GROMACS .gro file of C-alpha atoms in nm:
model
  168
    1MET     CA    1   0.000   0.000   0.000
    2LYS     CA    2   0.284   0.237   0.085
    3THR     CA    3   0.448   0.169  -0.254
    4ILE     CA    4   0.123   0.253  -0.437
    5LYS     CA    5   0.092   0.584  -0.251
    6ILE     CA    6   0.451   0.680  -0.328
    7THR     CA    7   0.405   0.584  -0.694
    8LEU     CA    8   0.087   0.792  -0.719
    9ILE     CA    9   0.255   1.092  -0.556
   10LEU     CA   10   0.552   1.064  -0.793
   11LEU     CA   11   0.323   1.040  -1.095
   12PHE     CA   12   0.131   1.343  -0.974
   13VAL     CA   13   0.450   1.547  -0.927
   14ILE     CA   14   0.578   1.442  -1.271
   15GLN     CA   15   0.245   1.534  -1.432
   16ILE     CA   16   0.245   1.879  -1.269
   17THR     CA   17   0.606   1.941  -1.372
   18LEU     CA   18   0.542   1.836  -1.733
   19ALA     CA   19   0.222   2.042  -1.750
   20GLN     CA   20   0.403   2.353  -1.628
   21GLU     CA   21   0.686   2.306  -1.875
   22SER     CA   22   0.467   2.223  -2.174
   23ASP     CA   23   0.262   2.541  -2.133
   24LEU     CA   24   0.570   2.742  -2.235
   25SER     CA   25   0.744   2.471  -2.438
   26VAL     CA   26   0.696   2.674  -2.757
   27PHE     CA   27   0.986   2.890  -2.632
   28LYS     CA   28   1.234   2.598  -2.609
   29PRO     CA   29   1.370   2.652  -2.963
   30PHE     CA   30   1.450   3.015  -2.874
   31THR     CA   31   1.648   2.949  -2.555
   32GLY     CA   32   2.024   2.921  -2.538
   33LYS     CA   33   2.066   3.136  -2.850
   34THR     CA   34   2.116   3.501  -2.933
   35TRP     CA   35   1.871   3.620  -3.199
   36LYS     CA   36   1.970   3.923  -3.410
   37ALA     CA   37   1.774   4.134  -3.657
   38GLU     CA   38   1.818   4.458  -3.849
   39GLY     CA   39   1.579   4.643  -4.074
   40ASN     CA   40   1.384   4.963  -4.128
   41TRP     CA   41   1.049   5.070  -3.992
   42GLY     CA   42   0.790   5.197  -4.238
   43ASP     CA   43   0.886   5.557  -4.149
   44GLY     CA   44   1.250   5.490  -4.242
   45THR     CA   45   1.394   5.470  -3.890
   46LYS     CA   46   1.632   5.184  -3.819
   47PHE     CA   47   1.546   4.869  -3.629
   48LYS     CA   48   1.829   4.673  -3.470
   49GLN     CA   49   1.780   4.421  -3.193
   50GLU     CA   50   1.945   4.128  -3.018
   51ILE     CA   51   1.731   3.913  -2.791
   52GLU     CA   52   1.793   3.618  -2.561
   53PHE     CA   53   1.529   3.391  -2.406
   54LYS     CA   54   1.570   3.177  -2.094
   55PHE     CA   55   1.345   2.975  -1.869
   56ASP     CA   56   1.336   3.073  -1.503
   57LEU     CA   57   1.153   2.991  -1.179
   58ASP     CA   58   1.146   2.619  -1.248
   59SER     CA   59   1.031   2.676  -1.610
   60THR     CA   60   0.716   2.863  -1.504
   61ILE     CA   61   0.827   3.182  -1.681
   62VAL     CA   62   1.042   3.285  -1.976
   63ILE     CA   63   1.270   3.585  -1.933
   64THR     CA   64   1.389   3.789  -2.230
   65LYS     CA   65   1.667   4.045  -2.249
   66SER     CA   66   1.696   4.268  -2.553
   67ASN     CA   67   1.955   4.511  -2.678
   68GLY     CA   68   1.849   4.788  -2.910
   69PHE     CA   69   1.863   5.162  -2.958
   70THR     CA   70   1.832   5.334  -2.623
   71ASN     CA   71   1.775   5.690  -2.738
   72LYS     CA   72   1.538   5.847  -2.989
   73GLU     CA   73   1.830   5.965  -3.206
   74GLN     CA   74   1.936   5.599  -3.249
   75THR     CA   75   2.297   5.673  -3.164
   76LYS     CA   76   2.320   5.465  -2.845
   77TYR     CA   77   2.284   5.087  -2.845
   78GLY     CA   78   2.256   4.865  -2.538
   79PRO     CA   79   2.013   4.704  -2.291
   80ARG     CA   80   1.666   4.818  -2.403
   81ASN     CA   81   1.399   4.571  -2.287
   82HIS     CA   82   1.342   4.303  -2.026
   83GLY     CA   83   1.044   4.077  -2.078
   84VAL     CA   84   0.845   3.810  -1.899
   85ARG     CA   85   0.625   3.543  -2.057
   86LYS     CA   86   0.397   3.339  -1.830
   87TYR     CA   87   0.128   3.082  -1.889
   88ASP     CA   88  -0.196   3.182  -1.717
   89ASP     CA   89  -0.376   2.866  -1.615
   90THR     CA   90  -0.702   3.053  -1.553
   91THR     CA   91  -0.735   3.194  -1.906
   92LYS     CA   92  -0.525   2.920  -2.073
   93THR     CA   93  -0.316   3.184  -2.249
   94ILE     CA   94   0.044   3.298  -2.249
   95LEU     CA   95   0.071   3.651  -2.115
   96PHE     CA   96   0.368   3.880  -2.168
   97TRP     CA   97   0.510   4.200  -2.022
   98GLU     CA   98   0.791   4.395  -2.187
   99PHE     CA   99   0.963   4.666  -1.981
  100ASP     CA  100   1.172   4.920  -2.172
  101VAL     CA  101   1.453   5.161  -2.092
  102PHE     CA  102   1.217   5.456  -2.149
  103GLY     CA  103   1.003   5.356  -1.850
  104GLY     CA  104   0.725   5.198  -2.052
  105VAL     CA  105   0.564   4.857  -2.028
  106THR     CA  106   0.388   4.669  -2.304
  107GLU     CA  107   0.160   4.384  -2.208
  108GLY     CA  108  -0.049   4.143  -2.407
  109ILE     CA  109  -0.094   3.783  -2.509
  110VAL     CA  110   0.107   3.533  -2.711
  111LYS     CA  111  -0.081   3.305  -2.948
  112ILE     CA  112   0.072   2.996  -3.102
  113ASN     CA  113   0.016   2.891  -3.463
  114GLY     CA  114   0.232   2.587  -3.536
  115LYS     CA  115   0.589   2.707  -3.478
  116ASN     CA  116   0.489   3.073  -3.512
  117LEU     CA  117   0.460   3.310  -3.217
  118ILE     CA  118   0.199   3.584  -3.244
  119TYR     CA  119   0.224   3.864  -2.987
  120GLN     CA  120  -0.080   4.092  -2.965
  121TYR     CA  121  -0.102   4.408  -2.757
  122GLU     CA  122  -0.265   4.748  -2.742
  123TYR     CA  123  -0.060   5.045  -2.859
  124GLY     CA  124  -0.252   5.368  -2.825
  125ASP     CA  125  -0.590   5.307  -2.986
  126SER     CA  126  -0.467   5.016  -3.200
  127VAL     CA  127  -0.407   4.647  -3.152
  128VAL     CA  128  -0.059   4.566  -3.281
  129THR     CA  129   0.079   4.225  -3.371
  130ASP     CA  130   0.441   4.109  -3.364
  131MET     CA  131   0.483   3.775  -3.540
  132TRP     CA  132   0.779   3.541  -3.531
  133GLU     CA  133   0.714   3.329  -3.840
  134TYR     CA  134   0.916   3.006  -3.853
  135ILE     CA  135   1.154   2.963  -4.148
  136ASP     CA  136   1.399   2.713  -3.998
  137ASP     CA  137   1.552   2.640  -3.657
  138ASN     CA  138   1.784   2.942  -3.688
  139THR     CA  139   1.563   3.189  -3.876
  140TYR     CA  140   1.226   3.355  -3.817
  141THR     CA  141   1.064   3.625  -4.028
  142PHE     CA  142   0.963   3.903  -3.790
  143LYS     CA  143   0.670   4.128  -3.876
  144VAL     CA  144   0.506   4.409  -3.682
  145GLY     CA  145   0.176   4.554  -3.792
  146ASN     CA  146  -0.199   4.533  -3.807
  147TYR     CA  147  -0.293   4.163  -3.830
  148GLN     CA  148  -0.661   4.069  -3.836
  149GLU     CA  149  -0.839   3.743  -3.908
  150GLY     CA  150  -0.520   3.574  -4.029
  151GLN     CA  151  -0.418   3.853  -4.269
  152TRP     CA  152  -0.184   4.150  -4.256
  153LYS     CA  153  -0.377   4.473  -4.314
  154GLN     CA  154  -0.064   4.685  -4.273
  155VAL     CA  155   0.302   4.596  -4.202
  156TYR     CA  156   0.516   4.850  -4.014
  157LEU     CA  157   0.832   4.636  -4.007
  158GLU     CA  158   0.945   4.317  -4.178
  159THR     CA  159   1.286   4.163  -4.122
  160GLN     CA  160   1.439   3.836  -4.004
  161PHE     CA  161   1.571   3.725  -3.669
  162LYS     CA  162   1.863   3.489  -3.713
  163VAL     CA  163   2.073   3.303  -3.462
  164SER     CA  164   2.406   3.473  -3.411
  165ASN     CA  165   2.693   3.290  -3.583
  166THR     CA  166   2.861   3.245  -3.246
  167ASP     CA  167   2.558   3.048  -3.121
  168LYS     CA  168   2.523   2.796  -3.408
   0.00000   0.00000   0.00000
């Protein structure tokens, strides 16, 4: 009887651990790598970013650290954003918060479509979408814009995030 109880407890603990991990498992391919992208926004300003993902707190959250331009003139480059991604068991969604060097915070949800990550958040009066569209294990097309009902209505930025050569 004691063996059965111990076995049931172990199975329960394993199930909880796997459930917690699988809720954010879509981020596994992003961890342990440095992702880099450069491009131009629709208004002509430059986009340059490096981002790293890592699991933390026993795989219950994903932490991101991003480097980018840290002034409006785009002459200084360094730590720009720190982010958190967390699975919300109540709503069955992945929530995110992105804190930036300017004192702002962006928050929204992450939707999964196959290997694609779709971030949606409010920006002013609009709902903006950032999509990481899978190309291969080391490349994602990155788009920012107005995405509705599975179609891009307007794209503000399109570039690619690639794994840094030093990480391959």
